[in-house]
mmCIF file of the C-alpha atoms, coordinates in Angstrom:
data_MODEL
# 
_entry.id   MODEL 
# 
loop_
_atom_site.group_PDB 
_atom_site.id 
_atom_site.type_symbol 
_atom_site.label_atom_id 
_atom_site.label_alt_id 
_atom_site.label_comp_id 
_atom_site.label_asym_id 
_atom_site.label_entity_id 
_atom_site.label_seq_id 
_atom_site.pdbx_PDB_ins_code 
_atom_site.Cartn_x 
_atom_site.Cartn_y 
_atom_site.Cartn_z 
_atom_site.occupancy 
_atom_site.B_iso_or_equiv 
_atom_site.pdbx_formal_charge 
_atom_site.auth_seq_id 
_atom_site.auth_comp_id 
_atom_site.auth_asym_id 
_atom_site.auth_atom_id 
_atom_site.pdbx_PDB_model_num 
ATOM 1   C CA . MET A 1 1   ? 84.181  119.639 118.520 1.00 0.00 ? 1   MET A CA 1 
ATOM 2   C CA . LYS A 1 2   ? 86.143  116.394 118.295 1.00 0.00 ? 2   LYS A CA 1 
ATOM 3   C CA . GLN A 1 3   ? 85.989  113.386 120.620 1.00 0.00 ? 3   GLN A CA 1 
ATOM 4   C CA . ASP A 1 4   ? 88.844  111.129 121.681 1.00 0.00 ? 4   ASP A CA 1 
ATOM 5   C CA . TRP A 1 5   ? 88.378  107.480 120.766 1.00 0.00 ? 5   TRP A CA 1 
ATOM 6   C CA . LYS A 1 6   ? 90.474  104.498 121.686 1.00 0.00 ? 6   LYS A CA 1 
ATOM 7   C CA . PRO A 1 7   ? 93.172  103.762 119.073 1.00 0.00 ? 7   PRO A CA 1 
ATOM 8   C CA . GLY A 1 8   ? 91.767  101.965 116.062 1.00 0.00 ? 8   GLY A CA 1 
ATOM 9   C CA . THR A 1 9   ? 92.130  101.428 112.348 1.00 0.00 ? 9   THR A CA 1 
ATOM 10  C CA . VAL A 1 10  ? 89.680  103.943 110.938 1.00 0.00 ? 10  VAL A CA 1 
ATOM 11  C CA . ILE A 1 11  ? 91.487  104.972 107.762 1.00 0.00 ? 11  ILE A CA 1 
ATOM 12  C CA . TYR A 1 12  ? 88.596  104.769 105.300 1.00 0.00 ? 12  TYR A CA 1 
ATOM 13  C CA . PRO A 1 13  ? 87.558  104.113 102.601 1.00 0.00 ? 13  PRO A CA 1 
ATOM 14  C CA . LEU A 1 14  ? 89.553  101.022 101.713 1.00 0.00 ? 14  LEU A CA 1 
ATOM 15  C CA . PRO A 1 15  ? 89.156  98.875  98.629  1.00 0.00 ? 15  PRO A CA 1 
ATOM 16  C CA . ALA A 1 16  ? 87.047  95.797  99.266  1.00 0.00 ? 16  ALA A CA 1 
ATOM 17  C CA . VAL A 1 17  ? 88.889  93.143  97.269  1.00 0.00 ? 17  VAL A CA 1 
ATOM 18  C CA . LEU A 1 18  ? 88.589  89.434  96.684  1.00 0.00 ? 18  LEU A CA 1 
ATOM 19  C CA . VAL A 1 19  ? 91.906  87.675  97.174  1.00 0.00 ? 19  VAL A CA 1 
ATOM 20  C CA . THR A 1 20  ? 92.245  84.340  95.420  1.00 0.00 ? 20  THR A CA 1 
ATOM 21  C CA . CYS A 1 21  ? 94.710  81.661  96.358  1.00 0.00 ? 21  CYS A CA 1 
ATOM 22  C CA . GLY A 1 22  ? 95.590  78.027  95.762  1.00 0.00 ? 22  GLY A CA 1 
ATOM 23  C CA . THR A 1 23  ? 97.609  76.342  93.067  1.00 0.00 ? 23  THR A CA 1 
ATOM 24  C CA . LYS A 1 24  ? 95.346  73.338  92.456  1.00 0.00 ? 24  LYS A CA 1 
ATOM 25  C CA . GLU A 1 25  ? 91.653  73.502  91.708  1.00 0.00 ? 25  GLU A CA 1 
ATOM 26  C CA . ASP A 1 26  ? 90.750  71.531  94.846  1.00 0.00 ? 26  ASP A CA 1 
ATOM 27  C CA . GLU A 1 27  ? 92.428  74.170  97.063  1.00 0.00 ? 27  GLU A CA 1 
ATOM 28  C CA . TYR A 1 28  ? 91.226  77.302  95.219  1.00 0.00 ? 28  TYR A CA 1 
ATOM 29  C CA . ASN A 1 29  ? 89.730  79.774  97.666  1.00 0.00 ? 29  ASN A CA 1 
ATOM 30  C CA . ILE A 1 30  ? 88.537  83.358  97.870  1.00 0.00 ? 30  ILE A CA 1 
ATOM 31  C CA . ILE A 1 31  ? 88.906  85.616  100.897 1.00 0.00 ? 31  ILE A CA 1 
ATOM 32  C CA . THR A 1 32  ? 87.497  89.125  101.208 1.00 0.00 ? 32  THR A CA 1 
ATOM 33  C CA . VAL A 1 33  ? 90.126  91.630  102.326 1.00 0.00 ? 33  VAL A CA 1 
ATOM 34  C CA . ALA A 1 34  ? 89.987  95.351  103.031 1.00 0.00 ? 34  ALA A CA 1 
ATOM 35  C CA . TRP A 1 35  ? 93.373  95.500  104.764 1.00 0.00 ? 35  TRP A CA 1 
ATOM 36  C CA . THR A 1 36  ? 95.268  95.942  101.501 1.00 0.00 ? 36  THR A CA 1 
ATOM 37  C CA . GLY A 1 37  ? 97.195  98.628  99.715  1.00 0.00 ? 37  GLY A CA 1 
ATOM 38  C CA . THR A 1 38  ? 100.205 99.920  97.855  1.00 0.00 ? 38  THR A CA 1 
ATOM 39  C CA . ILE A 1 39  ? 103.642 99.820  99.481  1.00 0.00 ? 39  ILE A CA 1 
ATOM 40  C CA . CYS A 1 40  ? 105.970 100.882 96.665  1.00 0.00 ? 40  CYS A CA 1 
ATOM 41  C CA . THR A 1 41  ? 105.791 101.999 93.043  1.00 0.00 ? 41  THR A CA 1 
ATOM 42  C CA . ASN A 1 42  ? 109.222 100.933 91.853  1.00 0.00 ? 42  ASN A CA 1 
ATOM 43  C CA . PRO A 1 43  ? 109.458 98.025  92.265  1.00 0.00 ? 43  PRO A CA 1 
ATOM 44  C CA . PRO A 1 44  ? 105.685 97.587  92.348  1.00 0.00 ? 44  PRO A CA 1 
ATOM 45  C CA . MET A 1 45  ? 104.709 96.138  95.724  1.00 0.00 ? 45  MET A CA 1 
ATOM 46  C CA . CYS A 1 46  ? 101.524 95.769  97.722  1.00 0.00 ? 46  CYS A CA 1 
ATOM 47  C CA . TYR A 1 47  ? 100.283 93.957  100.792 1.00 0.00 ? 47  TYR A CA 1 
ATOM 48  C CA . ILE A 1 48  ? 97.350  92.126  102.282 1.00 0.00 ? 48  ILE A CA 1 
ATOM 49  C CA . SER A 1 49  ? 96.861  91.512  105.988 1.00 0.00 ? 49  SER A CA 1 
ATOM 50  C CA . VAL A 1 50  ? 95.176  88.266  107.021 1.00 0.00 ? 50  VAL A CA 1 
ATOM 51  C CA . ARG A 1 51  ? 94.349  86.719  110.381 1.00 0.00 ? 51  ARG A CA 1 
ATOM 52  C CA . PRO A 1 52  ? 96.298  83.451  110.868 1.00 0.00 ? 52  PRO A CA 1 
ATOM 53  C CA . GLU A 1 53  ? 93.098  81.562  111.750 1.00 0.00 ? 53  GLU A CA 1 
ATOM 54  C CA . ARG A 1 54  ? 91.532  82.292  108.353 1.00 0.00 ? 54  ARG A CA 1 
ATOM 55  C CA . TYR A 1 55  ? 91.375  79.313  105.995 1.00 0.00 ? 55  TYR A CA 1 
ATOM 56  C CA . SER A 1 56  ? 93.212  81.158  103.202 1.00 0.00 ? 56  SER A CA 1 
ATOM 57  C CA . TYR A 1 57  ? 96.119  82.083  105.462 1.00 0.00 ? 57  TYR A CA 1 
ATOM 58  C CA . ASP A 1 58  ? 97.803  78.654  105.285 1.00 0.00 ? 58  ASP A CA 1 
ATOM 59  C CA . ILE A 1 59  ? 97.184  78.376  101.541 1.00 0.00 ? 59  ILE A CA 1 
ATOM 60  C CA . ILE A 1 60  ? 98.856  81.739  100.886 1.00 0.00 ? 60  ILE A CA 1 
ATOM 61  C CA . LYS A 1 61  ? 101.712 81.011  103.297 1.00 0.00 ? 61  LYS A CA 1 
ATOM 62  C CA . ARG A 1 62  ? 102.370 77.595  101.718 1.00 0.00 ? 62  ARG A CA 1 
ATOM 63  C CA . ASN A 1 63  ? 102.231 78.768  98.081  1.00 0.00 ? 63  ASN A CA 1 
ATOM 64  C CA . MET A 1 64  ? 103.647 82.296  98.660  1.00 0.00 ? 64  MET A CA 1 
ATOM 65  C CA . GLU A 1 65  ? 101.387 83.813  96.007  1.00 0.00 ? 65  GLU A CA 1 
ATOM 66  C CA . PHE A 1 66  ? 97.886  85.223  95.588  1.00 0.00 ? 66  PHE A CA 1 
ATOM 67  C CA . VAL A 1 67  ? 95.805  87.476  93.340  1.00 0.00 ? 67  VAL A CA 1 
ATOM 68  C CA . ILE A 1 68  ? 94.102  90.712  94.397  1.00 0.00 ? 68  ILE A CA 1 
ATOM 69  C CA . ASN A 1 69  ? 90.875  90.969  92.390  1.00 0.00 ? 69  ASN A CA 1 
ATOM 70  C CA . LEU A 1 70  ? 89.277  94.418  92.459  1.00 0.00 ? 70  LEU A CA 1 
ATOM 71  C CA . THR A 1 71  ? 85.522  94.377  92.959  1.00 0.00 ? 71  THR A CA 1 
ATOM 72  C CA . THR A 1 72  ? 82.578  96.372  91.667  1.00 0.00 ? 72  THR A CA 1 
ATOM 73  C CA . LYS A 1 73  ? 79.077  97.277  92.755  1.00 0.00 ? 73  LYS A CA 1 
ATOM 74  C CA . ASP A 1 74  ? 77.845  94.246  90.774  1.00 0.00 ? 74  ASP A CA 1 
ATOM 75  C CA . MET A 1 75  ? 80.168  92.016  92.820  1.00 0.00 ? 75  MET A CA 1 
ATOM 76  C CA . ALA A 1 76  ? 79.059  93.404  96.225  1.00 0.00 ? 76  ALA A CA 1 
ATOM 77  C CA . PHE A 1 77  ? 77.012  90.367  97.284  1.00 0.00 ? 77  PHE A CA 1 
ATOM 78  C CA . ALA A 1 78  ? 79.820  87.920  96.429  1.00 0.00 ? 78  ALA A CA 1 
ATOM 79  C CA . THR A 1 79  ? 82.373  90.177  98.121  1.00 0.00 ? 79  THR A CA 1 
ATOM 80  C CA . ASP A 1 80  ? 80.455  90.180  101.381 1.00 0.00 ? 80  ASP A CA 1 
ATOM 81  C CA . TRP A 1 81  ? 79.512  86.488  101.188 1.00 0.00 ? 81  TRP A CA 1 
ATOM 82  C CA . CYS A 1 82  ? 83.123  85.391  100.623 1.00 0.00 ? 82  CYS A CA 1 
ATOM 83  C CA . GLY A 1 83  ? 84.109  87.386  103.707 1.00 0.00 ? 83  GLY A CA 1 
ATOM 84  C CA . VAL A 1 84  ? 81.645  85.759  106.079 1.00 0.00 ? 84  VAL A CA 1 
ATOM 85  C CA . ARG A 1 85  ? 81.869  82.168  104.828 1.00 0.00 ? 85  ARG A CA 1 
ATOM 86  C CA . SER A 1 86  ? 84.881  79.923  105.301 1.00 0.00 ? 86  SER A CA 1 
ATOM 87  C CA . GLY A 1 87  ? 86.576  77.993  102.528 1.00 0.00 ? 87  GLY A CA 1 
ATOM 88  C CA . ARG A 1 88  ? 86.699  75.094  105.013 1.00 0.00 ? 88  ARG A CA 1 
ATOM 89  C CA . ASN A 1 89  ? 82.966  74.669  104.449 1.00 0.00 ? 89  ASN A CA 1 
ATOM 90  C CA . TYR A 1 90  ? 82.248  76.165  101.015 1.00 0.00 ? 90  TYR A CA 1 
ATOM 91  C CA . ARG A 1 91  ? 83.577  76.093  97.464  1.00 0.00 ? 91  ARG A CA 1 
ATOM 92  C CA . LYS A 1 92  ? 83.315  79.845  97.016  1.00 0.00 ? 92  LYS A CA 1 
ATOM 93  C CA . PHE A 1 93  ? 83.859  80.049  93.251  1.00 0.00 ? 93  PHE A CA 1 
ATOM 94  C CA . GLU A 1 94  ? 80.978  77.622  92.728  1.00 0.00 ? 94  GLU A CA 1 
ATOM 95  C CA . GLU A 1 95  ? 78.698  79.076  95.408  1.00 0.00 ? 95  GLU A CA 1 
ATOM 96  C CA . MET A 1 96  ? 79.010  82.614  94.022  1.00 0.00 ? 96  MET A CA 1 
ATOM 97  C CA . ASN A 1 97  ? 79.079  81.614  90.325  1.00 0.00 ? 97  ASN A CA 1 
ATOM 98  C CA . LEU A 1 98  ? 82.484  83.209  89.897  1.00 0.00 ? 98  LEU A CA 1 
ATOM 99  C CA . THR A 1 99  ? 84.808  81.981  87.177  1.00 0.00 ? 99  THR A CA 1 
ATOM 100 C CA . PRO A 1 100 ? 88.379  80.987  88.074  1.00 0.00 ? 100 PRO A CA 1 
ATOM 101 C CA . GLY A 1 101 ? 90.744  82.155  85.344  1.00 0.00 ? 101 GLY A CA 1 
ATOM 102 C CA . ARG A 1 102 ? 94.357  81.431  84.522  1.00 0.00 ? 102 ARG A CA 1 
ATOM 103 C CA . CYS A 1 103 ? 96.978  83.954  85.552  1.00 0.00 ? 103 CYS A CA 1 
ATOM 104 C CA . THR A 1 104 ? 100.004 84.804  83.436  1.00 0.00 ? 104 THR A CA 1 
ATOM 105 C CA . ILE A 1 105 ? 102.706 84.463  86.132  1.00 0.00 ? 105 ILE A CA 1 
ATOM 106 C CA . VAL A 1 106 ? 101.300 82.976  89.361  1.00 0.00 ? 106 VAL A CA 1 
ATOM 107 C CA . ASN A 1 107 ? 99.492  79.654  89.726  1.00 0.00 ? 107 ASN A CA 1 
ATOM 108 C CA . ALA A 1 108 ? 96.658  81.030  91.872  1.00 0.00 ? 108 ALA A CA 1 
ATOM 109 C CA . PRO A 1 109 ? 93.429  81.654  89.963  1.00 0.00 ? 109 PRO A CA 1 
ATOM 110 C CA . LEU A 1 110 ? 92.051  85.087  89.132  1.00 0.00 ? 110 LEU A CA 1 
ATOM 111 C CA . ILE A 1 111 ? 88.362  85.975  89.068  1.00 0.00 ? 111 ILE A CA 1 
ATOM 112 C CA . GLU A 1 112 ? 87.211  86.504  85.471  1.00 0.00 ? 112 GLU A CA 1 
ATOM 113 C CA . GLU A 1 113 ? 84.385  88.804  86.617  1.00 0.00 ? 113 GLU A CA 1 
ATOM 114 C CA . SER A 1 114 ? 86.866  91.188  88.251  1.00 0.00 ? 114 SER A CA 1 
ATOM 115 C CA . PRO A 1 115 ? 87.822  94.271  86.207  1.00 0.00 ? 115 PRO A CA 1 
ATOM 116 C CA . LEU A 1 116 ? 91.442  94.198  87.404  1.00 0.00 ? 116 LEU A CA 1 
ATOM 117 C CA . CYS A 1 117 ? 93.489  91.307  88.780  1.00 0.00 ? 117 CYS A CA 1 
ATOM 118 C CA . ILE A 1 118 ? 96.873  91.869  90.428  1.00 0.00 ? 118 ILE A CA 1 
ATOM 119 C CA . GLU A 1 119 ? 99.169  88.845  90.504  1.00 0.00 ? 119 GLU A CA 1 
ATOM 120 C CA . CYS A 1 120 ? 101.380 88.838  93.610  1.00 0.00 ? 120 CYS A CA 1 
ATOM 121 C CA . LYS A 1 121 ? 104.337 86.829  94.907  1.00 0.00 ? 121 LYS A CA 1 
ATOM 122 C CA . VAL A 1 122 ? 104.950 87.025  98.652  1.00 0.00 ? 122 VAL A CA 1 
ATOM 123 C CA . LYS A 1 123 ? 108.308 88.527  99.546  1.00 0.00 ? 123 LYS A CA 1 
ATOM 124 C CA . GLU A 1 124 ? 107.988 88.664  103.340 1.00 0.00 ? 124 GLU A CA 1 
ATOM 125 C CA . ILE A 1 125 ? 105.449 87.893  106.064 1.00 0.00 ? 125 ILE A CA 1 
ATOM 126 C CA . LEU A 1 126 ? 105.308 90.200  109.070 1.00 0.00 ? 126 LEU A CA 1 
ATOM 127 C CA . SER A 1 127 ? 103.488 89.047  112.214 1.00 0.00 ? 127 SER A CA 1 
ATOM 128 C CA . LEU A 1 128 ? 101.875 92.176  113.621 1.00 0.00 ? 128 LEU A CA 1 
ATOM 129 C CA . GLY A 1 129 ? 99.301  91.008  116.191 1.00 0.00 ? 129 GLY A CA 1 
ATOM 130 C CA . SER A 1 130 ? 95.792  90.086  115.098 1.00 0.00 ? 130 SER A CA 1 
ATOM 131 C CA . HIS A 1 131 ? 96.923  90.003  111.444 1.00 0.00 ? 131 HIS A CA 1 
ATOM 132 C CA . ASP A 1 132 ? 100.013 88.977  109.508 1.00 0.00 ? 132 ASP A CA 1 
ATOM 133 C CA . MET A 1 133 ? 101.029 91.217  106.609 1.00 0.00 ? 133 MET A CA 1 
ATOM 134 C CA . PHE A 1 134 ? 101.968 89.529  103.344 1.00 0.00 ? 134 PHE A CA 1 
ATOM 135 C CA . ILE A 1 135 ? 104.352 91.983  101.670 1.00 0.00 ? 135 ILE A CA 1 
ATOM 136 C CA . SER A 1 136 ? 104.377 91.111  97.996  1.00 0.00 ? 136 SER A CA 1 
ATOM 137 C CA . ASP A 1 137 ? 105.882 91.906  94.636  1.00 0.00 ? 137 ASP A CA 1 
ATOM 138 C CA . VAL A 1 138 ? 103.352 92.672  91.919  1.00 0.00 ? 138 VAL A CA 1 
ATOM 139 C CA . VAL A 1 139 ? 104.444 90.383  89.090  1.00 0.00 ? 139 VAL A CA 1 
ATOM 140 C CA . ASN A 1 140 ? 101.620 91.016  86.608  1.00 0.00 ? 140 ASN A CA 1 
ATOM 141 C CA . VAL A 1 141 ? 98.350  92.896  86.225  1.00 0.00 ? 141 VAL A CA 1 
ATOM 142 C CA . ARG A 1 142 ? 95.414  91.632  84.135  1.00 0.00 ? 142 ARG A CA 1 
ATOM 143 C CA . ALA A 1 143 ? 92.964  94.362  83.031  1.00 0.00 ? 143 ALA A CA 1 
ATOM 144 C CA . ASP A 1 144 ? 89.549  93.743  81.494  1.00 0.00 ? 144 ASP A CA 1 
ATOM 145 C CA . GLU A 1 145 ? 89.623  95.386  78.051  1.00 0.00 ? 145 GLU A CA 1 
ATOM 146 C CA . GLN A 1 146 ? 86.063  96.702  78.423  1.00 0.00 ? 146 GLN A CA 1 
ATOM 147 C CA . TYR A 1 147 ? 87.414  99.289  80.899  1.00 0.00 ? 147 TYR A CA 1 
ATOM 148 C CA . LEU A 1 148 ? 90.224  100.516 78.656  1.00 0.00 ? 148 LEU A CA 1 
ATOM 149 C CA . ASN A 1 149 ? 89.663  103.934 77.093  1.00 0.00 ? 149 ASN A CA 1 
ATOM 150 C CA . ALA A 1 150 ? 90.058  103.376 73.335  1.00 0.00 ? 150 ALA A CA 1 
ATOM 151 C CA . GLN A 1 151 ? 91.515  106.852 72.825  1.00 0.00 ? 151 GLN A CA 1 
ATOM 152 C CA . THR A 1 152 ? 93.956  107.041 75.744  1.00 0.00 ? 152 THR A CA 1 
ATOM 153 C CA . GLY A 1 153 ? 94.575  103.342 76.466  1.00 0.00 ? 153 GLY A CA 1 
ATOM 154 C CA . LYS A 1 154 ? 94.097  104.111 80.164  1.00 0.00 ? 154 LYS A CA 1 
ATOM 155 C CA . PHE A 1 155 ? 92.176  101.859 82.513  1.00 0.00 ? 155 PHE A CA 1 
ATOM 156 C CA . GLU A 1 156 ? 88.984  103.555 83.744  1.00 0.00 ? 156 GLU A CA 1 
ATOM 157 C CA . LEU A 1 157 ? 87.759  101.589 86.737  1.00 0.00 ? 157 LEU A CA 1 
ATOM 158 C CA . ALA A 1 158 ? 85.271  104.315 87.692  1.00 0.00 ? 158 ALA A CA 1 
ATOM 159 C CA . GLU A 1 159 ? 82.997  102.994 84.936  1.00 0.00 ? 159 GLU A CA 1 
ATOM 160 C CA . ALA A 1 160 ? 82.689  99.730  86.888  1.00 0.00 ? 160 ALA A CA 1 
ATOM 161 C CA . SER A 1 161 ? 81.568  101.401 90.171  1.00 0.00 ? 161 SER A CA 1 
ATOM 162 C CA . PRO A 1 162 ? 84.462  100.157 92.356  1.00 0.00 ? 162 PRO A CA 1 
ATOM 163 C CA . LEU A 1 163 ? 83.484  98.767  95.737  1.00 0.00 ? 163 LEU A CA 1 
ATOM 164 C CA . VAL A 1 164 ? 84.980  100.221 98.912  1.00 0.00 ? 164 VAL A CA 1 
ATOM 165 C CA . TYR A 1 165 ? 84.662  99.381  102.606 1.00 0.00 ? 165 TYR A CA 1 
ATOM 166 C CA . VAL A 1 166 ? 83.972  101.996 105.281 1.00 0.00 ? 166 VAL A CA 1 
ATOM 167 C CA . HIS A 1 167 ? 83.692  100.945 108.943 1.00 0.00 ? 167 HIS A CA 1 
ATOM 168 C CA . GLY A 1 168 ? 81.591  97.816  108.392 1.00 0.00 ? 168 GLY A CA 1 
ATOM 169 C CA . LYS A 1 169 ? 79.700  98.956  105.277 1.00 0.00 ? 169 LYS A CA 1 
ATOM 170 C CA . TYR A 1 170 ? 80.235  98.724  101.511 1.00 0.00 ? 170 TYR A CA 1 
ATOM 171 C CA . TYR A 1 171 ? 79.885  101.651 99.100  1.00 0.00 ? 171 TYR A CA 1 
ATOM 172 C CA . ALA A 1 172 ? 80.313  102.199 95.375  1.00 0.00 ? 172 ALA A CA 1 
ATOM 173 C CA . LEU A 1 173 ? 82.630  105.101 94.620  1.00 0.00 ? 173 LEU A CA 1 
ATOM 174 C CA . GLY A 1 174 ? 80.893  108.311 93.640  1.00 0.00 ? 174 GLY A CA 1 
ATOM 175 C CA . GLU A 1 175 ? 81.451  110.987 91.059  1.00 0.00 ? 175 GLU A CA 1 
ATOM 176 C CA . GLU A 1 176 ? 84.860  112.179 89.938  1.00 0.00 ? 176 GLU A CA 1 
ATOM 177 C CA . ILE A 1 177 ? 85.776  115.584 91.368  1.00 0.00 ? 177 ILE A CA 1 
ATOM 178 C CA . GLY A 1 178 ? 89.214  116.004 89.841  1.00 0.00 ? 178 GLY A CA 1 
ATOM 179 C CA . LYS A 1 179 ? 92.392  114.282 88.745  1.00 0.00 ? 179 LYS A CA 1 
ATOM 180 C CA . PHE A 1 180 ? 95.872  114.225 90.217  1.00 0.00 ? 180 PHE A CA 1 
ATOM 181 C CA . GLY A 1 181 ? 97.268  117.755 90.018  1.00 0.00 ? 181 GLY A CA 1 
ATOM 182 C CA . TRP A 1 182 ? 93.977  119.454 89.140  1.00 0.00 ? 182 TRP A CA 1 
ATOM 183 C CA . SER A 1 183 ? 94.269  121.846 92.080  1.00 0.00 ? 183 SER A CA 1 
ATOM 184 C CA . VAL A 1 184 ? 97.297  123.587 90.576  1.00 0.00 ? 184 VAL A CA 1 
ATOM 185 C CA . GLU A 1 185 ? 96.469  123.448 86.864  1.00 0.00 ? 185 GLU A CA 1 
ATOM 186 C CA . GLY A 1 186 ? 95.646  126.525 84.823  1.00 0.00 ? 186 GLY A CA 1 
ATOM 187 C CA . GLU A 1 187 ? 94.645  129.913 86.065  1.00 0.00 ? 187 GLU A CA 1 
ATOM 188 C CA . ASN A 1 188 ? 91.334  128.819 87.564  1.00 0.00 ? 188 ASN A CA 1 
ATOM 189 C CA . LYS A 1 189 ? 92.588  127.279 90.786  1.00 0.00 ? 189 LYS A CA 1 
ATOM 190 C CA . LYS A 1 190 ? 89.353  126.189 92.383  1.00 0.00 ? 190 LYS A CA 1 
ATOM 191 C CA . ARG A 1 191 ? 88.903  125.002 95.944  1.00 0.00 ? 191 ARG A CA 1 
ATOM 192 C CA . LEU A 1 192 ? 86.126  122.746 97.135  1.00 0.00 ? 192 LEU A CA 1 
# 
């Protein structure tokens, strides 16, 4: 039996990412975001949604760029901490012993400890209510070589235990159960 709930955003899990912003070291900041995702493949585009009262909001709006840094189980504490502390009061890179790195295209820093860093340039800002959506072009992706499969050259984030957010809690992704298209491959079509 199903219950009716009031309308809400309960599409889970979502990636729990650290978004970095700022073009000068004295304005560098990190904000934890779960309202993020892919918009388009070609051209590559993604979004983040941020409340206007958040400290990072004005930095991103002024500079029109940011970096989405994927997180791992090992980064869970820093991911949560950066989401509940304000950059108005803390230097988050220093407090969490995270290393700001140089991006290839944007001036915002990336997080060296992140396995994958997505450099973004804001294309449009949509005011939606509690959050504004920063629709962005992906202008570069930096991948940590330790997660590249030497034989295939593919990035294998599963080895890093990616962190996801589900209704107020963090989880590391579990075991692989298939790959895209596995349900129709071969003669042994198996259902879960």
